Structures are given as C-alpha cells and as structure tokens.
Short mmCIF file of C-alpha atoms and ligand atoms in Angstrom, two decimals:
data_model
loop_
_atom_site.label_atom_id
_atom_site.label_comp_id
_atom_site.label_asym_id
_atom_site.label_seq_id
_atom_site.Cartn_x
_atom_site.Cartn_y
_atom_site.Cartn_z
CA MET A 1 48.16 94.45 -105.49
CA VAL A 2 46.08 91.39 -105.26
CA ALA A 3 43.15 91.39 -103.01
CA PRO A 4 43.31 89.22 -100.08
CA LEU A 5 41.79 85.61 -99.99
CA LYS A 6 38.59 86.05 -97.59
CA VAL A 7 38.08 83.11 -95.19
CA GLY A 8 35.10 81.95 -93.53
CA ILE A 9 35.61 79.27 -90.74
CA ALA A 10 33.16 77.08 -89.69
CA GLY A 11 33.81 75.13 -86.43
CA LEU A 12 36.12 77.30 -83.60
CA GLY A 13 37.30 74.32 -81.49
CA THR A 14 40.23 72.73 -80.73
CA VAL A 15 41.36 73.22 -84.65
CA GLY A 16 39.36 75.65 -85.59
CA ALA A 17 41.00 78.25 -82.94
CA GLU A 18 44.31 77.69 -83.75
CA VAL A 19 43.87 78.15 -87.05
CA ILE A 20 42.23 81.79 -86.23
CA ARG A 21 45.82 82.44 -84.06
CA LEU A 22 48.16 80.81 -87.12
CA ILE A 23 46.46 83.26 -89.65
CA GLU A 24 47.42 86.39 -87.32
CA THR A 25 50.64 85.25 -85.70
CA GLN A 26 52.12 84.22 -89.21
CA ALA A 27 50.05 87.07 -91.44
CA ARG A 28 52.94 88.54 -92.59
CA VAL A 29 54.89 85.02 -93.33
CA LEU A 30 51.56 84.23 -95.39
CA ALA A 31 51.14 87.11 -97.26
CA GLY A 32 55.30 86.43 -98.49
CA ARG A 33 54.74 82.88 -99.39
CA SER A 34 51.31 83.53 -100.99
CA GLY A 35 51.40 86.54 -102.67
CA ARG A 36 48.27 87.67 -101.12
CA GLY A 37 46.97 88.60 -97.55
CA ILE A 38 44.38 85.74 -95.58
CA ARG A 39 41.39 87.64 -94.24
CA VAL A 40 39.26 85.72 -91.93
CA VAL A 41 35.88 87.90 -92.48
CA ALA A 42 33.29 85.32 -90.95
CA VAL A 43 32.67 82.30 -88.47
CA THR A 44 30.32 80.61 -86.85
CA ALA A 45 29.94 77.54 -84.03
CA ARG A 46 27.24 76.09 -82.05
CA SER A 47 27.74 78.83 -79.17
CA LYS A 48 28.19 82.34 -79.85
CA ALA A 49 28.31 83.10 -76.16
CA LYS A 50 31.09 80.63 -75.05
CA LYS A 51 34.76 81.85 -74.44
CA ARG A 52 37.21 80.95 -76.84
CA ASN A 53 40.19 83.15 -75.89
CA ILE A 54 40.49 84.25 -79.98
CA ASP A 55 40.15 87.92 -81.20
CA LEU A 56 37.41 87.56 -83.51
CA ARG A 57 36.82 91.82 -83.45
CA GLY A 58 36.13 92.84 -86.69
CA VAL A 59 35.14 89.28 -87.63
CA GLU A 60 31.38 88.97 -88.71
CA TRP A 61 29.57 85.41 -87.06
CA ALA A 62 27.56 83.95 -89.51
CA LYS A 63 24.19 82.34 -88.26
CA ASP A 64 24.74 79.07 -89.33
CA PRO A 65 27.57 77.18 -91.57
CA LEU A 66 25.04 77.06 -94.33
CA ALA A 67 24.91 80.77 -94.37
CA LEU A 68 28.55 80.98 -94.01
CA ALA A 69 29.25 78.66 -96.61
CA THR A 70 27.42 80.70 -99.30
CA HIS A 71 28.55 84.44 -98.01
CA PRO A 72 28.68 86.57 -100.83
CA GLU A 73 32.07 87.65 -99.04
CA VAL A 74 34.12 84.53 -98.74
CA ASP A 75 36.03 83.14 -101.31
CA CYS A 76 37.41 79.96 -99.72
CA PHE A 77 35.03 78.07 -96.55
CA VAL A 78 36.89 76.42 -93.70
CA GLU A 79 34.87 73.26 -92.67
CA LEU A 80 36.62 72.39 -89.06
CA MET A 81 33.04 71.14 -87.71
CA GLY A 82 33.75 67.26 -88.18
CA GLY A 83 30.85 64.40 -88.29
CA ALA A 84 30.18 62.63 -91.80
CA GLY A 85 26.34 64.53 -91.84
CA ASP A 86 24.68 67.62 -91.48
CA PRO A 87 25.93 70.62 -90.89
CA ALA A 88 29.36 69.73 -92.34
CA LEU A 89 27.89 67.68 -95.30
CA SER A 90 25.39 70.26 -96.69
CA ALA A 91 27.70 73.09 -95.91
CA VAL A 92 30.85 71.88 -97.98
CA GLU A 93 28.50 70.87 -100.60
CA ALA A 94 26.73 74.12 -100.94
CA ALA A 95 30.41 75.98 -100.95
CA LEU A 96 31.62 73.63 -103.66
CA ASN A 97 28.30 74.16 -105.87
CA ALA A 98 29.45 77.87 -105.51
CA GLY A 99 32.78 77.21 -106.93
CA LYS A 100 33.95 78.29 -103.60
CA SER A 101 37.50 76.35 -102.49
CA VAL A 102 37.18 74.49 -99.31
CA VAL A 103 39.56 73.48 -96.67
CA THR A 104 38.20 70.51 -94.15
CA ALA A 105 40.22 68.44 -91.84
CA ASN A 106 37.24 65.61 -91.77
CA LYS A 107 38.63 62.66 -92.60
CA ALA A 108 34.81 61.22 -91.86
CA LEU A 109 33.20 63.54 -94.03
CA LEU A 110 35.68 62.74 -97.10
CA ALA A 111 36.06 58.85 -96.38
CA LYS A 112 32.21 58.77 -96.77
CA HIS A 113 31.33 61.03 -99.14
CA GLY A 114 34.80 62.07 -100.72
CA LEU A 115 33.80 60.92 -104.27
CA LYS A 116 30.76 63.15 -104.17
CA LEU A 117 32.57 66.04 -103.25
CA ALA A 118 35.10 65.94 -105.06
CA LYS A 119 32.97 65.98 -108.09
CA ALA A 120 30.96 69.12 -107.01
CA ALA A 121 34.60 70.63 -106.82
CA GLU A 122 35.66 69.34 -110.26
CA LYS A 123 32.09 71.06 -112.09
CA HIS A 124 32.26 73.96 -110.26
CA GLY A 125 36.07 74.89 -110.39
CA GLY A 126 36.92 75.39 -106.56
CA ALA A 127 39.50 73.57 -104.59
CA LEU A 128 38.74 70.80 -102.31
CA ASN A 129 41.68 70.79 -100.09
CA PHE A 130 42.32 67.89 -97.38
CA GLU A 131 46.36 67.63 -96.13
CA ALA A 132 44.93 67.77 -92.05
CA ALA A 133 42.35 65.25 -92.40
CA VAL A 134 45.38 62.35 -92.34
CA GLY A 135 48.43 62.35 -90.06
CA ALA A 136 47.56 66.37 -88.75
CA ALA A 137 50.85 68.26 -89.66
CA ILE A 138 52.43 65.13 -91.83
CA PRO A 139 52.15 66.34 -95.84
CA VAL A 140 51.37 62.95 -96.99
CA ILE A 141 48.33 64.19 -98.85
CA LYS A 142 50.89 66.40 -101.23
CA THR A 143 53.57 64.20 -100.63
CA LEU A 144 51.19 61.55 -102.40
CA ARG A 145 48.77 63.90 -105.21
CA GLU A 146 51.94 66.16 -106.03
CA GLY A 147 55.35 64.62 -104.59
CA LEU A 148 55.14 61.40 -105.88
CA ALA A 149 52.57 62.12 -108.95
CA GLY A 150 55.55 60.41 -111.38
CA THR A 151 55.83 57.23 -109.68
CA GLY A 152 54.03 54.14 -109.25
CA ILE A 153 52.78 53.01 -106.06
CA ASN A 154 52.92 49.19 -104.98
CA ARG A 155 51.68 50.23 -100.74
CA VAL A 156 51.51 52.90 -98.22
CA TYR A 157 50.89 51.87 -94.96
CA GLY A 158 50.58 54.03 -91.60
CA ILE A 159 50.33 54.35 -88.00
CA LEU A 160 47.34 56.22 -88.51
CA ASN A 161 45.77 56.98 -84.62
CA GLY A 162 47.90 58.48 -81.73
CA THR A 163 45.67 56.47 -79.35
CA CYS A 164 46.28 53.15 -80.27
CA ASN A 165 50.05 53.87 -80.69
CA TYR A 166 50.17 55.31 -77.13
CA ILE A 167 48.67 52.39 -75.69
CA LEU A 168 50.90 49.70 -77.74
CA THR A 169 54.13 51.57 -76.32
CA ARG A 170 52.63 51.52 -72.95
CA MET A 171 51.92 48.12 -72.81
CA GLU A 172 55.56 46.85 -74.16
CA GLN A 173 57.39 48.95 -72.74
CA GLU A 174 55.67 48.60 -69.26
CA GLY A 175 54.48 45.40 -69.53
CA LEU A 176 50.85 46.77 -68.98
CA SER A 177 47.59 45.39 -70.10
CA PHE A 178 44.95 47.04 -72.72
CA ALA A 179 42.61 48.50 -70.09
CA GLU A 180 45.03 49.59 -68.00
CA CYS A 181 46.52 51.85 -70.77
CA LEU A 182 43.02 52.84 -72.10
CA LYS A 183 42.67 54.09 -68.85
CA ASP A 184 45.40 56.19 -68.55
CA ALA A 185 44.99 57.33 -72.45
CA GLN A 186 41.65 58.62 -71.03
CA ARG A 187 43.07 60.31 -67.92
CA LEU A 188 45.41 61.93 -70.07
CA GLY A 189 42.97 62.97 -72.90
CA TYR A 190 44.46 60.64 -75.55
CA ALA A 191 41.72 59.00 -75.91
CA GLU A 192 37.88 59.58 -75.77
CA ALA A 193 35.49 58.55 -73.18
CA ASN A 194 33.51 56.17 -75.81
CA PRO A 195 37.21 54.76 -77.30
CA SER A 196 35.59 52.58 -79.71
CA PHE A 197 36.43 55.27 -82.71
CA ASP A 198 40.01 54.61 -81.64
CA VAL A 199 40.60 51.26 -80.78
CA ASP A 200 38.21 49.16 -82.87
CA GLY A 201 40.26 50.88 -85.63
CA HIS A 202 37.61 52.65 -87.37
CA ASP A 203 39.82 56.39 -87.30
CA THR A 204 42.57 54.33 -88.73
CA ALA A 205 39.87 53.07 -91.55
CA GLN A 206 38.90 56.58 -92.50
CA LYS A 207 42.39 57.32 -92.96
CA LEU A 208 43.23 54.61 -94.67
CA ALA A 209 40.30 54.91 -97.50
CA ILE A 210 41.70 58.33 -98.55
CA LEU A 211 45.09 57.37 -98.83
CA ALA A 212 44.19 54.37 -101.00
CA SER A 213 42.21 56.49 -103.07
CA LEU A 214 45.57 58.96 -103.91
CA ALA A 215 47.98 56.30 -103.41
CA PHE A 216 46.29 54.08 -106.53
CA GLY A 217 43.65 55.91 -108.44
CA THR A 218 40.88 54.52 -106.80
CA LYS A 219 37.13 56.03 -106.04
CA VAL A 220 37.35 56.39 -102.39
CA ALA A 221 35.41 53.74 -100.04
CA GLN A 222 35.57 53.55 -96.49
CA SER A 223 33.43 50.03 -96.51
CA ALA A 224 36.04 48.41 -98.85
CA VAL A 225 38.21 48.47 -95.85
CA TYR A 226 38.43 45.11 -93.53
CA VAL A 227 38.95 46.52 -89.66
CA GLU A 228 40.06 44.99 -86.81
CA GLY A 229 40.93 46.75 -83.39
CA ILE A 230 43.71 46.17 -80.85
CA SER A 231 41.87 45.34 -77.78
CA SER A 232 42.62 41.57 -78.03
CA ILE A 233 46.52 42.32 -77.88
CA ALA A 234 47.88 41.07 -74.48
CA PRO A 235 51.56 41.95 -73.19
CA GLU A 236 52.54 38.66 -73.81
CA ASP A 237 52.02 38.92 -77.13
CA LEU A 238 54.21 42.23 -76.80
CA ARG A 239 56.82 40.24 -74.98
CA ALA A 240 57.17 37.74 -77.75
CA ALA A 241 56.96 39.89 -80.16
CA ALA A 242 60.00 41.87 -78.55
CA ASP A 243 62.05 38.24 -78.55
CA LEU A 244 61.15 37.62 -81.85
CA GLY A 245 62.77 40.75 -83.26
CA TYR A 246 59.31 42.16 -83.89
CA ARG A 247 57.00 45.00 -82.80
CA VAL A 248 53.20 45.23 -82.63
CA LYS A 249 51.75 48.76 -84.35
CA LEU A 250 47.92 49.44 -85.30
CA LEU A 251 48.80 49.64 -88.98
CA GLY A 252 46.55 50.72 -91.77
CA VAL A 253 47.74 49.26 -94.99
CA ALA A 254 47.00 49.51 -98.76
CA VAL A 255 48.57 47.37 -101.12
CA ARG A 256 48.37 46.43 -104.82
CA THR A 257 47.72 42.75 -104.97
CA ALA A 258 46.54 40.13 -107.94
CA LYS A 259 43.63 39.94 -106.55
CA GLY A 260 42.86 43.85 -106.23
CA ILE A 261 43.28 46.75 -103.94
CA GLU A 262 43.83 45.50 -99.98
CA GLN A 263 42.97 47.94 -97.74
CA ARG A 264 43.15 46.84 -94.32
CA VAL A 265 43.28 47.65 -90.77
CA HIS A 266 44.62 45.35 -88.19
CA PRO A 267 47.35 44.77 -85.52
CA THR A 268 50.44 44.29 -87.22
CA MET A 269 54.08 43.23 -86.74
CA VAL A 270 56.80 44.66 -88.16
CA PRO A 271 60.68 43.91 -87.58
CA LYS A 272 61.75 46.14 -85.04
CA THR A 273 64.51 47.41 -87.21
CA SER A 274 61.98 49.00 -89.69
CA SER A 275 61.27 52.73 -89.59
CA ILE A 276 57.73 52.73 -88.73
CA ALA A 277 58.98 50.26 -85.40
CA GLN A 278 60.70 53.00 -84.62
CA VAL A 279 57.46 55.20 -83.92
CA MET A 280 56.53 55.34 -80.41
CA GLY A 281 53.69 57.09 -78.55
CA VAL A 282 51.30 59.50 -79.92
CA THR A 283 53.09 60.03 -83.19
CA ASN A 284 51.97 59.14 -86.48
CA ALA A 285 53.81 57.74 -89.50
CA VAL A 286 53.36 56.79 -92.81
CA THR A 287 55.41 54.54 -95.12
CA ILE A 288 55.20 54.95 -99.14
CA ASP A 289 56.84 52.11 -101.38
CA GLY A 290 56.79 53.42 -104.65
CA GLU A 291 58.61 52.47 -107.74
CA GLY A 292 62.28 52.52 -108.11
CA ILE A 293 62.40 53.94 -105.30
CA PRO A 294 63.28 52.90 -101.64
CA PRO A 295 60.56 53.95 -98.98
CA ILE A 296 59.63 56.96 -97.93
CA THR A 297 58.69 57.53 -94.62
CA LEU A 298 56.98 60.76 -92.84
CA VAL A 299 56.68 60.82 -89.17
CA GLY A 300 55.03 63.72 -87.17
CA PRO A 301 52.15 64.59 -84.69
CA GLY A 302 48.84 62.99 -86.08
CA ALA A 303 46.72 64.62 -83.52
CA GLY A 304 46.51 68.48 -81.61
CA GLY A 305 44.92 71.52 -82.30
CA ALA A 306 48.54 73.24 -83.44
CA ALA A 307 49.37 70.31 -85.75
CA THR A 308 46.42 70.09 -87.43
CA ALA A 309 45.95 74.29 -88.03
CA SER A 310 49.59 74.05 -89.67
CA ALA A 311 48.01 71.98 -92.39
CA VAL A 312 44.29 73.53 -92.65
CA VAL A 313 46.50 76.78 -92.82
CA ALA A 314 49.04 75.50 -95.95
CA ASP A 315 45.50 74.52 -97.44
CA ILE A 316 44.35 78.33 -97.36
CA ALA A 317 47.73 79.21 -98.68
CA ASP A 318 47.44 77.26 -101.76
CA VAL A 319 43.96 78.51 -102.24
CA ALA A 320 45.29 82.11 -101.84
CA ARG A 321 47.98 81.17 -104.58
CA GLY A 322 45.46 79.96 -106.54
CA ILE A 323 46.72 75.87 -106.98
CA ARG A 324 43.98 73.74 -107.52
CA ALA A 325 44.95 69.84 -107.75
CA ASN A 326 42.33 67.13 -107.83
CA PRO A 327 40.74 66.32 -104.71
CA PHE A 328 42.18 62.75 -105.48
CA GLY A 329 44.99 63.30 -107.67
CA ARG A 330 43.18 62.65 -110.85
CA PRO A 331 40.25 63.85 -112.66
CA ILE A 332 36.99 62.13 -111.26
CA ALA A 333 36.09 60.13 -114.44
CA GLN A 334 39.70 58.38 -114.46
CA LEU A 335 38.63 57.09 -110.86
CA ARG A 336 38.59 53.43 -110.87
CA ASP A 337 35.82 51.73 -109.41
CA THR A 338 37.26 50.01 -105.90
CA LYS A 339 37.64 46.29 -105.90
CA LYS A 340 37.93 44.93 -102.32
CA ALA A 341 40.35 41.98 -102.07
CA PRO A 342 38.70 39.15 -100.06
CA MET A 343 40.72 39.10 -96.59
CA GLU A 344 40.64 35.25 -96.89
CA ARG A 345 43.36 35.60 -100.05
CA HIS A 346 45.88 37.60 -97.88
CA GLU A 347 49.07 36.21 -98.28
CA GLY A 348 52.10 36.78 -95.66
CA GLY A 349 53.52 35.73 -92.61
CA TYR A 350 51.68 35.01 -89.04
CA TYR A 351 52.08 34.90 -85.17
CA ILE A 352 49.72 32.43 -83.52
CA ARG A 353 49.95 31.89 -80.14
CA LEU A 354 48.05 28.63 -78.80
CA LEU A 355 47.87 27.86 -74.92
CA ALA A 356 48.84 23.79 -75.62
CA ARG A 357 47.05 21.44 -73.19
CA ASP A 358 49.84 19.73 -71.82
CA PHE A 359 49.83 16.08 -72.70
CA PRO A 360 51.90 13.48 -75.13
CA GLY A 361 51.14 14.30 -78.52
CA THR A 362 49.74 17.84 -78.45
CA ALA A 363 52.76 19.79 -80.22
CA ALA A 364 52.42 17.01 -83.08
CA ALA A 365 48.67 17.17 -83.19
CA ILE A 366 49.16 20.96 -83.82
CA ALA A 367 51.83 20.36 -86.59
CA THR A 368 49.76 18.13 -88.19
CA ARG A 369 47.04 20.30 -88.59
CA LEU A 370 49.47 23.07 -90.10
CA ALA A 371 51.00 20.68 -92.21
CA GLU A 372 47.92 19.66 -93.96
CA GLN A 373 46.85 23.36 -94.80
CA LYS A 374 50.75 23.71 -96.12
CA ILE A 375 51.53 25.71 -93.70
CA SER A 376 55.43 26.17 -93.48
CA ILE A 377 56.59 27.11 -89.73
CA GLU A 378 59.26 29.59 -89.87
CA SER A 379 60.23 29.14 -86.15
CA ILE A 380 58.30 27.87 -82.89
CA VAL A 381 58.80 28.28 -78.89
CA GLN A 382 57.37 26.41 -76.37
CA ARG A 383 57.56 28.44 -72.92
CA HIS A 384 57.12 25.94 -70.28
CA PRO A 385 55.90 27.60 -66.95
CA ASN A 386 57.79 27.48 -64.14
CA GLY A 387 61.18 26.13 -66.03
CA GLY A 388 59.42 22.71 -67.17
CA ALA A 389 58.94 21.53 -63.59
CA ALA A 390 56.15 19.73 -62.51
CA PRO A 391 53.36 21.68 -61.14
CA ALA A 392 53.05 21.54 -56.62
CA ASN A 393 49.42 20.29 -57.19
CA GLY A 394 50.61 17.78 -59.85
CA LYS A 395 47.70 18.72 -62.33
CA ALA A 396 48.85 19.67 -65.96
CA VAL A 397 49.04 23.68 -66.89
CA PRO A 398 48.24 24.83 -70.61
CA VAL A 399 51.73 25.96 -72.86
CA PRO A 400 52.09 29.00 -74.10
CA VAL A 401 53.21 27.52 -77.68
CA ILE A 402 54.51 30.47 -80.40
CA LEU A 403 54.64 29.81 -84.17
CA ILE A 404 55.39 32.24 -86.86
CA THR A 405 54.82 30.66 -90.35
CA TYR A 406 56.36 31.77 -93.61
CA ALA A 407 54.02 33.59 -95.87
CA THR A 408 50.46 31.62 -96.24
CA HIS A 409 47.08 32.13 -97.51
CA GLU A 410 44.72 33.57 -94.79
CA ASP A 411 42.36 30.52 -95.09
CA ALA A 412 44.58 28.27 -94.43
CA VAL A 413 45.63 29.38 -91.59
CA ARG A 414 41.98 29.67 -90.24
CA ARG A 415 41.45 26.30 -91.72
CA ALA A 416 44.19 24.90 -89.45
CA LEU A 417 43.14 26.90 -86.43
CA ALA A 418 39.63 26.08 -86.83
CA ALA A 419 40.62 22.25 -86.78
CA VAL A 420 43.18 22.43 -83.70
CA GLN A 421 40.43 23.91 -81.93
CA LYS A 422 38.21 20.74 -82.82
CA ASP A 423 41.14 18.71 -81.94
CA LYS A 424 40.57 19.74 -78.01
CA VAL A 425 44.70 20.27 -78.06
CA ILE A 426 44.20 24.10 -76.95
CA SER A 427 42.93 26.17 -74.16
CA GLY A 428 40.80 29.18 -75.14
CA ARG A 429 41.41 30.55 -78.83
CA PRO A 430 44.22 31.12 -80.77
CA GLN A 431 46.30 34.80 -80.94
CA VAL A 432 46.68 35.25 -84.36
CA ILE A 433 48.43 38.92 -85.38
CA ARG A 434 49.63 39.13 -89.20
CA ILE A 435 53.24 39.98 -90.33
CA GLU A 436 54.22 43.12 -92.51
CA LYS A 437 57.83 42.68 -94.11
CA ASN A 438 59.41 46.14 -94.96
N1 LIG B 1 41.61 68.12 -82.83
C1 LIG B 1 42.41 67.27 -83.76
O1 LIG B 1 43.66 66.70 -82.85
C2 LIG B 1 41.79 66.76 -84.86
C3 LIG B 1 43.30 65.93 -86.10
C4 LIG B 1 42.85 65.82 -87.09
C5 LIG B 1 42.07 66.23 -87.59
N2 LIG B 1 40.60 66.96 -87.08
C6 LIG B 1 39.20 66.89 -87.50
O2 LIG B 1 39.50 68.80 -87.35
C7 LIG B 1 37.71 68.93 -87.33
C8 LIG B 1 37.44 69.82 -85.80
O3 LIG B 1 38.01 68.91 -84.80
P1 LIG B 1 37.98 69.77 -83.28
O4 LIG B 1 39.15 68.85 -82.51
O5 LIG B 1 38.62 70.85 -83.60
O6 LIG B 1 36.33 69.29 -82.74
P2 LIG B 1 36.29 70.37 -81.71
O7 LIG B 1 37.27 70.80 -80.82
O8 LIG B 1 35.07 69.48 -80.80
O9 LIG B 1 35.36 71.49 -82.23
C9 LIG B 1 34.13 71.21 -82.84
C10 LIG B 1 33.52 72.52 -83.75
O10 LIG B 1 32.56 72.58 -83.99
C11 LIG B 1 31.23 73.73 -83.82
N3 LIG B 1 30.21 73.12 -83.93
C12 LIG B 1 29.84 70.94 -84.26
N4 LIG B 1 28.77 71.02 -84.35
C13 LIG B 1 28.14 72.02 -84.83
C14 LIG B 1 27.22 72.73 -85.35
N5 LIG B 1 26.13 71.71 -85.87
N6 LIG B 1 27.14 73.99 -86.19
C15 LIG B 1 27.74 75.33 -86.00
N7 LIG B 1 29.07 74.89 -85.27
C16 LIG B 1 29.01 73.38 -85.30
C17 LIG B 1 31.69 73.67 -82.51
O11 LIG B 1 31.06 74.51 -81.82
P3 LIG B 1 31.12 75.26 -80.04
O12 LIG B 1 32.05 75.41 -79.73
O13 LIG B 1 30.26 76.35 -79.87
O14 LIG B 1 30.68 73.62 -79.52
C18 LIG B 1 33.27 73.51 -82.04
O15 LIG B 1 33.70 74.48 -81.93
C19 LIG B 1 37.09 67.20 -87.27
O16 LIG B 1 36.71 66.81 -88.66
C20 LIG B 1 38.26 66.44 -86.52
O17 LIG B 1 38.08 64.87 -87.04
C21 LIG B 1 40.99 67.45 -85.78
#
C-alpha cells in the first residue's frame, strides 16, 4: 500500500479553507484517482485564533510559513497566502530547495519570480504546479503545457478578470457608466475597495505573462506586457460597438508576430459572433489558436473559493500520482528570452470615436489626416444629435463621429489623431479601441 501524500497548507482564507474542505469531502474519489490518499498534516495562517469553520482536529499548526515549507513531515507545500513577496516567496523557495513539491494559486508570485522558482524546482526535482493562478477552475495551464504539447501556438487570448467583464457587461446591458458599475461591483464583493489592480489591467497582465510563457516557450516576464485598463470606456462606445457588430471586452492577448511576441492587455472590440464575445458577467474564458486546428475556447469560473480550490486540489492530486511536468512546459535552458514587441508597431483594425466640431470642412479635415498616414476607413458613422435639426440656441454642437479602420499600424493612428487634435476640428480627446478578429 502506497503511503498517503502529506500536505502542508499556508493560507486558510477564501481558497485555503475550501481546499481543506475539498480534500476531506472528496477523500475517497481523490484516493481512487491518485492511487494514494492525500492527508493535510500541518497548516498555518496569520492568526491561529480566527474562527474558520473548517475541521483542523489532528492537524498541526506550524509557527510560520517558512517552518511549514521545511517541515520534515510535509511532502507537498501548498501556498495560498498570495503576494509577490515574503512570506510567500521565501516559503516557496525553501520548499523547492528542500526538494519538496509546491502547489500555488499565486499569479503575482509566478509573474514576478516564476523563472527563479522553476529553476529551483528543476534543480531539486520537486513539482511546481499553479493551475489555479490563471482562470481558477479553467484548466488552461494543463491545456497549454500538456494537452497541446504537440501543437504550435500562434495566439492565446482571453477574458482573465471577472471584475472587468462584470463591469463591461452591466455597462453594455444597462447603459450605465463605468463609475456606477464599479460601485455595484464593490457592493457585491466582485471588486476590491481599491479596484486599480483589476480595472487598470494589472491582474490580467500577470495572468497573461504566465500564459505567454507556456504558449511560446519564453521566460515569464510581466514587464513585457503592455497594459491599459477599462476606466476610459463610455456607454456610447458599447452602443456604437453593438451597432457595428462588436462587443468590448478587456482582453489579454499574446500573439506571435514578425516583430516578436506581442503581450498586451487593453479594452478590445471582438466580433459579436465570436466565442469570447458570448462570455458575460464574472465568467472567464481563454481562446487558443493552434497550428492546424480550429481555435479552442475554454470557459468557466475564474475566481471564488470553490472554483479555485478545484484546481489547487487537482494539482495536489498530480503530485500524489508522481506526475511532474516542467513548470513552464520546457526545461529552463530551452526557455527563450522574451523580446517585447513594441506597441507602436502593433498592426490591426481600430475603432475611433471623435467629437467633431460641427462646421463645414471638419469631416474632410479628419479624412485628410488619416489618408496622410495611409489609413483606410472601413466604415464611418456620424451621429447628429437631434436628428440633425439645428439646436434651439443656434450654437453648433460637437457631432460624434465613429470610424472603423482596416488593419494599420498603431503609430500611424497615433500620428493621424495627433494631427487632427492640432487642427482643432474636434473637442476633447479621441477614443481609440483596438479590434481583435477571430
Ligand atoms: N479568491 C479567489 O477567488 C482566487 C482565485 C484565484 C487565485 N487566488 C489566489 O489564491 C491565493 C489566496 O487567495 P485568497 O482569496 O484565499 O486570500 P485570502 O482570503 O486573503 O486568504 C489569505 C490567507 O493567507 C494568510 N496569510 C496572509 N499573510 C500571511 C502571513 N504573512 N503569514 C501567514 N499567513 C498569512 C491569511 O491568514 P489569516 O486568515 O489569519 O488572515 C489567510 O488565511 C492568492 O494568491 C490569490 O491570488 C484567489
């Protein structure tokens, strides 16, 4: 009879507590699937006294995460505290250096120190599993690392932050502003009191950096990701997108180009008919474009205690089975340096919304500036307020003009819009949203 795998868990919050429950309630199923039992032998968190509604009888309380990580009884150290620094970093490093296997859901730690940690795992022979770090219950890490090991990958993109997708969904469906929807998201517990990490795109960027490394065999590097958040999106953008057959999503996109691997996070117009456009509310989704196969889209809950615990426990089960994959899909020596493709050279279609001053020659002036940069226009819509009737006070009011361009370079768009602003034919700043075709 094979001895049970002995697990130590640091962090007993939303995810940690669910992991303890799942290991207990699924004990028989897990033992059957893994070929051996899984036993939690020791745990730790900040406060031993806190009421947690989990049964910790017979489980040792380690004095701190480092002591737990190097505990002689622990075979597999599970880090569920969060944060890119200590104690998560030093504890995970210590466990790996001691030859133990590590399971973590910590995207911040992996995006910043993933390479160093993978090196320690490789050197000392332990596994480093992190399925829950991206898309929680969606098995996207395994899909890229193992399921598609024989397939070249051209692009991977997804909705990786439920808070942003919830806000954009409400804005689209109810015509509400970004600020109103953010307030609701905070009230419902979908957004933090300080929402910047989510709505400014940094959470998505950390997850994208991990996916890009797995997809393209490059060293994980959050600094290589271009990031824009969703706070500038207005309800009129979502209405215009709908009229033109698109939806706006905050996407993380990693794509192979002639200039290197583009890694970018920004509000994106996607065709309404695409799989990713159907994903509403807090749900996450990832689409993988592999060579020779139609795109694969994985959809599911990207957060929550139970959903995240499902992936954490699956990773623990792999350790129990004795499965050890290279953390980023290849031996460290084969991971290439990440060459950051400059955003100015990004090529694609663009949605541009301008507030044109309503006097003769405005449209021609805008068209000239775009033509100077060799930008071709796929469609143009001018929305006269009051159906074009003269305003009661006789004063000219700005007219929204919405343009969709054919594929062009980002620096051409930036130059053309700078010239349009200099011409003083528009009010305010132009709104620009990149288009991603499926
Ligand atoms: N929640 C999700 O939906 C979700 C989804 C995907 C991934 N994740 C990742 O899962 C990890 C855990 O998230 P969570 O939501 O469970 O966090 P959480 O509810 O805030 O729980 C964090 C736990 O870590 C403990 N902890 C924090 N600092 C510590 C320290 N210095 N020493 C010892 N223990 C410490 C806390 O102890 P106390 O309880 O005593 O305060 C708490 O038990 C994070 O990396 C997160 O990014 C979470």
